[in-house]
Tab-separated table of C-alpha atoms and ligand atoms in Angstrom:
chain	number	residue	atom	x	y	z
A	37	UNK	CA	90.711	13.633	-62.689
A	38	UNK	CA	89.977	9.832	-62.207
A	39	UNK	CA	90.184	7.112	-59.414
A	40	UNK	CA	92.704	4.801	-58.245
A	41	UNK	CA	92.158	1.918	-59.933
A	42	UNK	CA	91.744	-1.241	-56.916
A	43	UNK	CA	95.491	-3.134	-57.236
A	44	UNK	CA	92.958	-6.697	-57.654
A	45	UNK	CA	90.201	-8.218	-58.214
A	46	UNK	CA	89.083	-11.031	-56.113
A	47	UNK	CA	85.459	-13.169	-56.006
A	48	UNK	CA	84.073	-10.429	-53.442
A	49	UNK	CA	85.014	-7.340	-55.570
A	50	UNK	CA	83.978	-9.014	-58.993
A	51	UNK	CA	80.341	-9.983	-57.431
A	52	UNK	CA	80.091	-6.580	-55.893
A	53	UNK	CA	80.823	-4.727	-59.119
A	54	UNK	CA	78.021	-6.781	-60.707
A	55	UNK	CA	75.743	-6.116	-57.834
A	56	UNK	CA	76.101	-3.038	-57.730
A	57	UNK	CA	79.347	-0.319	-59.523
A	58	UNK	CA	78.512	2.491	-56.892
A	59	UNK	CA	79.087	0.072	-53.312
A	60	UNK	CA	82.233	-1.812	-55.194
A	61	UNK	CA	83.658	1.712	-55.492
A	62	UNK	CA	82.919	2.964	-51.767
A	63	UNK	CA	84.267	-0.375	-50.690
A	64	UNK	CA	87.282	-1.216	-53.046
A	65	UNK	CA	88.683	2.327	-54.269
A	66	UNK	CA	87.153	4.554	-51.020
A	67	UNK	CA	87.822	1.885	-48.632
A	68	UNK	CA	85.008	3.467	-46.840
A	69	UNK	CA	84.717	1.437	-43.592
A	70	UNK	CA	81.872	-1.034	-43.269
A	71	UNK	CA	80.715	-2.073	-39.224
A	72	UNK	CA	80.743	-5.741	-38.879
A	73	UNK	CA	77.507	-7.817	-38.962
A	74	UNK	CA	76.375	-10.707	-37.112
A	75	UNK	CA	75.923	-12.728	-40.213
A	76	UNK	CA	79.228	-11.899	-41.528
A	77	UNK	CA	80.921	-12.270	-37.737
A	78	UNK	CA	79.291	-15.515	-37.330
A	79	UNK	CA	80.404	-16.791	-40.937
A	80	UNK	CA	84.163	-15.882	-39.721
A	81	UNK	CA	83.458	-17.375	-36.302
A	82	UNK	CA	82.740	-20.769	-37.981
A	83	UNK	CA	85.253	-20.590	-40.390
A	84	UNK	CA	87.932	-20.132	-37.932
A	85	UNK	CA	86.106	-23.101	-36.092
A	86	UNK	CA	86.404	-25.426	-39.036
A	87	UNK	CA	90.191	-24.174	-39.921
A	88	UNK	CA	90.797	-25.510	-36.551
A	89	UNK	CA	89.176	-28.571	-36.919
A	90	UNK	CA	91.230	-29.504	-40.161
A	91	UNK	CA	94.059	-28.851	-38.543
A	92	UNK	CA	93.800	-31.711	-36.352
A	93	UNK	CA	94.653	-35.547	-37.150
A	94	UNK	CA	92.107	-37.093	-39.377
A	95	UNK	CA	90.479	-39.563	-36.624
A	96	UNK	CA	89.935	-36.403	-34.412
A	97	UNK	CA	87.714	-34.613	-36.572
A	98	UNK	CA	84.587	-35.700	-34.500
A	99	UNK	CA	81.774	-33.310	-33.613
A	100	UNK	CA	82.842	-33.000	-30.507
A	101	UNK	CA	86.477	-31.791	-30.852
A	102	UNK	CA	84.892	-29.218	-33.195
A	103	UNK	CA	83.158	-28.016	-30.322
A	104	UNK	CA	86.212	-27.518	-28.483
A	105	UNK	CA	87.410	-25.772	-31.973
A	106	UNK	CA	84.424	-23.432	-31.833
A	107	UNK	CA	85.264	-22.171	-28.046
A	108	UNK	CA	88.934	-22.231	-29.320
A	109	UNK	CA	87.503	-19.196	-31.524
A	110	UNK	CA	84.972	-17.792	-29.738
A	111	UNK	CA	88.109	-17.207	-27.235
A	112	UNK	CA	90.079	-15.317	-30.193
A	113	UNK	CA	87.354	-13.537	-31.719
A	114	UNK	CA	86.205	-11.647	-28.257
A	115	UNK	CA	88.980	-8.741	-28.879
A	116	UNK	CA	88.366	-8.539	-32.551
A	117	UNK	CA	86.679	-5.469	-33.629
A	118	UNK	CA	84.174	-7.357	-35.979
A	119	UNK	CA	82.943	-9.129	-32.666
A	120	UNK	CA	83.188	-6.479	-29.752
A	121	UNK	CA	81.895	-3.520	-31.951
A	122	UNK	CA	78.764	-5.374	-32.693
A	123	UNK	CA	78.018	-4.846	-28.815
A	124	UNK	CA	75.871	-7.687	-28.174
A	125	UNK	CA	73.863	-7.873	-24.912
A	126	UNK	CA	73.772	-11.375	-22.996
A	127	UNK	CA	70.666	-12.480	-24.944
A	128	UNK	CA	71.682	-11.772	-28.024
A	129	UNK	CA	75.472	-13.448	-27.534
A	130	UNK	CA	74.008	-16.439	-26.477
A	131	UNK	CA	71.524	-16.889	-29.533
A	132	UNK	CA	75.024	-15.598	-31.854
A	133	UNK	CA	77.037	-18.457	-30.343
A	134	UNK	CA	73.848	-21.422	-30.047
A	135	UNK	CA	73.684	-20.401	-34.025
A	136	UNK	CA	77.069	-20.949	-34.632
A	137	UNK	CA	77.052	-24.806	-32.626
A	138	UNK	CA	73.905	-25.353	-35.148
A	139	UNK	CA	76.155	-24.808	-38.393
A	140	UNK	CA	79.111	-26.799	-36.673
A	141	UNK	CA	76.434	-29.415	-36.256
A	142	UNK	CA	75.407	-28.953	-40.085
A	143	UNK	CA	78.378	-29.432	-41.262
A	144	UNK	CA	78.959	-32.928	-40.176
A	145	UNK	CA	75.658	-33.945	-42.264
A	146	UNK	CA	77.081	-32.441	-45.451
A	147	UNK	CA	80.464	-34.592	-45.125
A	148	UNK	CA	82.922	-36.688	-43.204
A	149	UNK	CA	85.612	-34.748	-42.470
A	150	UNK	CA	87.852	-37.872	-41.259
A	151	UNK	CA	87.897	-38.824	-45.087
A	152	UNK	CA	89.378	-35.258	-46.326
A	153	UNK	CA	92.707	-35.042	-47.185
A	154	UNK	CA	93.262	-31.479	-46.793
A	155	UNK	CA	96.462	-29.957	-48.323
A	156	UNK	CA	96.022	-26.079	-48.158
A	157	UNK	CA	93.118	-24.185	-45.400
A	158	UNK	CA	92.774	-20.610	-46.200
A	159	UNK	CA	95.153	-20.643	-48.670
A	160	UNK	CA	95.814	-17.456	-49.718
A	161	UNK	CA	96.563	-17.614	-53.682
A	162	UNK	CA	97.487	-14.644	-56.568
A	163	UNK	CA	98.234	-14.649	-59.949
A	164	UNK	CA	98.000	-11.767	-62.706
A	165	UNK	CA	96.786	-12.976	-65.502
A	166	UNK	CA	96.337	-10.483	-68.926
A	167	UNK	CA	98.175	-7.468	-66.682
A	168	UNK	CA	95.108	-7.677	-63.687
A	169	UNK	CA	96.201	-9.216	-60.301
A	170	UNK	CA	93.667	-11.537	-59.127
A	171	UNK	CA	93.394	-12.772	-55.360
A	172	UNK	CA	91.257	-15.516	-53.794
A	173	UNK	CA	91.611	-16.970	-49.982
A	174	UNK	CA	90.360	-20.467	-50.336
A	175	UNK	CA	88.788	-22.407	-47.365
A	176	UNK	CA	90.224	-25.477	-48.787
A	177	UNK	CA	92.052	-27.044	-50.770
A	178	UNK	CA	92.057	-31.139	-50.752
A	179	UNK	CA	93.256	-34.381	-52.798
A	180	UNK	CA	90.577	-36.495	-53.443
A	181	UNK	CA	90.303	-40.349	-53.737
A	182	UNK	CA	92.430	-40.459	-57.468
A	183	UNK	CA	94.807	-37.310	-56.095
A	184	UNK	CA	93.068	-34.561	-57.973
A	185	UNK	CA	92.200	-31.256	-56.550
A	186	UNK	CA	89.122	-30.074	-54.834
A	187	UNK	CA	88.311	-26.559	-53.862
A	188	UNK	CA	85.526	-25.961	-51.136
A	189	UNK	CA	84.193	-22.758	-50.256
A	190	UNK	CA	82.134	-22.564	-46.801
A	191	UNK	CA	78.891	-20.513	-46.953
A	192	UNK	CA	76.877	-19.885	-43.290
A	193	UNK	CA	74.150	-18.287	-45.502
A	194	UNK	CA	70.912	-20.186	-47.278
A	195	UNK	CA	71.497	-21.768	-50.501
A	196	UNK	CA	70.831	-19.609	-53.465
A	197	UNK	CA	67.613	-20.851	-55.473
A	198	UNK	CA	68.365	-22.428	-58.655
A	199	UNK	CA	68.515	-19.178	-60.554
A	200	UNK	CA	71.620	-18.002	-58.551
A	201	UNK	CA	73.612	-21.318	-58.486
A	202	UNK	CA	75.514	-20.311	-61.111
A	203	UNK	CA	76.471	-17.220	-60.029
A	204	UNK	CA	77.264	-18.348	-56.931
A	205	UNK	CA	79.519	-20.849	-58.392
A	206	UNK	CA	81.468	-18.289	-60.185
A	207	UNK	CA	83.207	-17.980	-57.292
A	208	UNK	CA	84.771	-21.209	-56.425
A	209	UNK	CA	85.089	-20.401	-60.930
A	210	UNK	CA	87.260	-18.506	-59.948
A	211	UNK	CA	89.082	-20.269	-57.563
A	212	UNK	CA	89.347	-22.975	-59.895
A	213	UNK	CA	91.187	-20.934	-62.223
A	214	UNK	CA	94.020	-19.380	-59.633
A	215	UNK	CA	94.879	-23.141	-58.489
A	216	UNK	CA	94.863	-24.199	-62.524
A	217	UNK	CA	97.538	-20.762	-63.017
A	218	UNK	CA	99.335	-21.529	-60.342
A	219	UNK	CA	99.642	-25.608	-59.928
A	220	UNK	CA	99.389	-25.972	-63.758
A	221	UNK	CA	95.804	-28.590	-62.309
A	222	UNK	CA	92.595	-27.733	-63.058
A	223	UNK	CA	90.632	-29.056	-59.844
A	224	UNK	CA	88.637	-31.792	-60.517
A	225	UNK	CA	85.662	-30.264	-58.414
A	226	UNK	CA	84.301	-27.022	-57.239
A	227	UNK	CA	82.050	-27.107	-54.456
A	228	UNK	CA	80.520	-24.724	-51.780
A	229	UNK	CA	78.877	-26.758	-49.019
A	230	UNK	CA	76.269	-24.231	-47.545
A	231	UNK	CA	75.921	-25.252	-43.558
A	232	UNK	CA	72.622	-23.687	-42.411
A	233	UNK	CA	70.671	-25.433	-44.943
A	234	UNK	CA	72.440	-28.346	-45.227
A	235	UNK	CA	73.243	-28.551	-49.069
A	236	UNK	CA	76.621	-28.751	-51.224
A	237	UNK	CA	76.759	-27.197	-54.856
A	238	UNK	CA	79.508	-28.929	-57.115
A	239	UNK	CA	80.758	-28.567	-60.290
A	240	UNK	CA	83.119	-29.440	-62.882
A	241	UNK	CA	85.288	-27.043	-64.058
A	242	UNK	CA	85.512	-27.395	-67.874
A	243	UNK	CA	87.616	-25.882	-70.376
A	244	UNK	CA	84.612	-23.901	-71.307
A	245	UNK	CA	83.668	-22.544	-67.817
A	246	UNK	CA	87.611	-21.694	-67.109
A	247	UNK	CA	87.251	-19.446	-70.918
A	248	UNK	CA	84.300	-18.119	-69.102
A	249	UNK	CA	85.583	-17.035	-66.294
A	250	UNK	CA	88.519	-15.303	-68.183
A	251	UNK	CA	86.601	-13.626	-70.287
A	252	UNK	CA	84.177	-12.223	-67.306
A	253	UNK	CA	87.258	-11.190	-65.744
A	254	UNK	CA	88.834	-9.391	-68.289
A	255	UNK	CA	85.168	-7.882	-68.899
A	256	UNK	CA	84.797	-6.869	-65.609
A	257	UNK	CA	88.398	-5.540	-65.081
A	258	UNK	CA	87.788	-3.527	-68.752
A	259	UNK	CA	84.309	-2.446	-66.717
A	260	UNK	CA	86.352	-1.065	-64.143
A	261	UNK	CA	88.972	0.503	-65.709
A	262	UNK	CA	86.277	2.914	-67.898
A	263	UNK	CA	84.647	3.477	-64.656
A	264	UNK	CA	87.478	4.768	-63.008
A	265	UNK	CA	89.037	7.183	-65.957
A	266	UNK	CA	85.622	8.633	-65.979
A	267	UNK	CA	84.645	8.753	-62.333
A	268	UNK	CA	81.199	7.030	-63.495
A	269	UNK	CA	80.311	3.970	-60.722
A	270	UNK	CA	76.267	4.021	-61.017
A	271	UNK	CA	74.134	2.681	-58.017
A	272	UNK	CA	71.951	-0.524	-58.649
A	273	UNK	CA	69.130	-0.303	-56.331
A	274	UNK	CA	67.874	-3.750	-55.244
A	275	UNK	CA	66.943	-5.804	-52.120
A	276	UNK	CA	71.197	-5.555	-51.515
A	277	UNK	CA	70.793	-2.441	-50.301
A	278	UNK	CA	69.072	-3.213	-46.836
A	279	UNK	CA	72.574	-4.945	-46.109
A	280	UNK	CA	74.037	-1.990	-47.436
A	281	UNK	CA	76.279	0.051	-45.434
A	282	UNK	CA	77.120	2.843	-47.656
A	283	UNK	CA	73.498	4.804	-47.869
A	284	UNK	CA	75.080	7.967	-46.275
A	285	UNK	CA	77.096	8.132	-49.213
A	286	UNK	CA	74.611	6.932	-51.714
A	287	UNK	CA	72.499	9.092	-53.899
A	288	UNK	CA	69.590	6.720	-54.418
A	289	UNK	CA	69.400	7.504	-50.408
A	290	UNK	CA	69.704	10.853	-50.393
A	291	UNK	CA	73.609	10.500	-49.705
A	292	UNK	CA	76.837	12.286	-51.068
A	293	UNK	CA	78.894	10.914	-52.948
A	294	UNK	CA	81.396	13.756	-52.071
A	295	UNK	CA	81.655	12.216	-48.782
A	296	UNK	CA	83.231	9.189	-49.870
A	297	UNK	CA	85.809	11.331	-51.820
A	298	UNK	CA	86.903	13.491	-48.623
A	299	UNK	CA	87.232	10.001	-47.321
A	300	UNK	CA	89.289	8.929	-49.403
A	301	UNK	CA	91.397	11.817	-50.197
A	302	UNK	CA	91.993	12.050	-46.411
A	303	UNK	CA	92.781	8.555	-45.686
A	304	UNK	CA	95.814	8.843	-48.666
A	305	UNK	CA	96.767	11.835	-47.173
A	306	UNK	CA	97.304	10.838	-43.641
A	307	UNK	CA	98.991	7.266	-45.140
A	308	UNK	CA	101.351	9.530	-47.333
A	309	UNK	CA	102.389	11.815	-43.877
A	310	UNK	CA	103.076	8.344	-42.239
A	311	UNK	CA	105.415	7.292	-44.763
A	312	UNK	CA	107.292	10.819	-45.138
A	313	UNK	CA	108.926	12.084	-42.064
A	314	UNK	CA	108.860	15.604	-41.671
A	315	UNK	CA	111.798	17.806	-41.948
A	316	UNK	CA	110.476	20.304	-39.185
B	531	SF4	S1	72.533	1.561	-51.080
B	531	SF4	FE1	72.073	0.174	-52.810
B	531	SF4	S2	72.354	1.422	-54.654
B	531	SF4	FE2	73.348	2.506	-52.967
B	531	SF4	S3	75.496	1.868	-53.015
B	531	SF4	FE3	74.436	0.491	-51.598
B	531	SF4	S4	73.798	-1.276	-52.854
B	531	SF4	FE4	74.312	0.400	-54.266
């Protein structure tokens, strides 16, 4: 027997396969469920914040109407399950939303947003290119002073050190290529503007890098593919795996990876009884 193969690859499931092939499977084949973290709630708290923001007229973009976008989505992201599950007492909401203010604040010293011409904000893009479906949501998507494309991807955590730039950038790599498929453009620039510290990363997108990134995909997609006929996804233990919310299921923590097969199994089961009515 083998596993489903996942119907895409997207920047998140290519750097989790290189991370690490056991939590890419849990996560993209299992679908195990992951709780929500405050780092990863806060990052979607301030990207919802700053999708507001460019949603407004040019000349409104000020610091303080992106304070009024912030409480716009603190409002919104009270029901969601990625904010209430995390349970946070008083204390601990207050220092959660005082963090988020401080990247608003951040972002206005990495750029002027009353200069961006923005012409896509979480655009959702897909392509399949050599028989693989590849998705990417892209923070934004803007024209810049000669009318070429930029792509900028939002990060809330610290800036990689020079060692990881690059692999960081493969994401935005990747981005690059979807818009290049799809608009028949290669952006001009790539850039992830990282609030907390405040720094931006850019690149150019060459015909080199975009070869690159093809052939990592089609690498990492042939990775997969072997992984899955053979039921073979091997854990990488590293410093990841304090973030990592699969241990129960992981052997290098004394977990089963049976579990996350019952899991699975059950969860197609009880999708399959959805879709078929019964005839009792
Ligand atoms: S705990 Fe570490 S080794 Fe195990 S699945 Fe998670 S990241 Fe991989």
């Amino acid at each position: 027997m083998s596993l489903p193969l996942p119907v895409s690859l997207s920047p998140s499931k290519v750097s989790s396969f290189t991370d690490c092939a056991l939590a890419f499977r849990f996560s993209a084949i299992d679908h195990l469920p992951e709780p929500p973290s405050v780092p990863a709630t806060r990052g979607t708290l301030v990207h919802a914040a700053l999708e507001r923001l460019f949603c407004l007229d040019p000349a409104d973009r000020t610091h303080e109407r992106s304070l009024v976008c912030l409480e716009e989505a603190v409002h919104e992201l009270r029901t969601e399950a990625d904010f209430v599950d995390l349970a946070l007492d008083d204390d601990a909401e207050r220092a959660f939303l005082a963090d988020a203010e401080v990247l608003m604040e951040k972002y206005f010293r990495l750029e002027d947003p009353t200069a961006i011409t923005p012409i896509g904000i979480e655009l959702k893009l897909e392509i399949e290119l050599g028989g693989v479906k590849l998705r990417g949501i892209i923070d934004r998507l803007e024209l810049d002073a000669d009318g070429d494309l930029v792509v900028t991807d939002y990060k809330t955590g610290r800036a990689p050190g020079e060692r990881q730039e690059q692999q960081r950038l493969a994401g935005v790599a990747f981005y690059s290529l979807l818009c290049e498929q799809l608009f028949g453009r290669r952006p001009a620039k790539v850039q992830l503007l990282y609030l907390a510290d405040p720094v931006a990363i850019i690149s150019t997108p060459t015909d080199r890098s975009t070869k690159g990134v093809e052939r990592k995909l089609a690498a990492v997609w042939a990775a997969v593919e072997r992984a899955c006929e053979r039921e073979d996804f091997r854990p990488n233990p590293s410093k990841l795996c304090d973030w990592c919310a699969f241990k129960a299921y992981c052997p290098s923590f004394g977990g089963q990876v049976a579990l996350a097969d019952a899991y699975r199994i059950d969860r197609e089961q009880a999708r399959q009884a959805a879709q078929v009515p019964s005839l009792v």
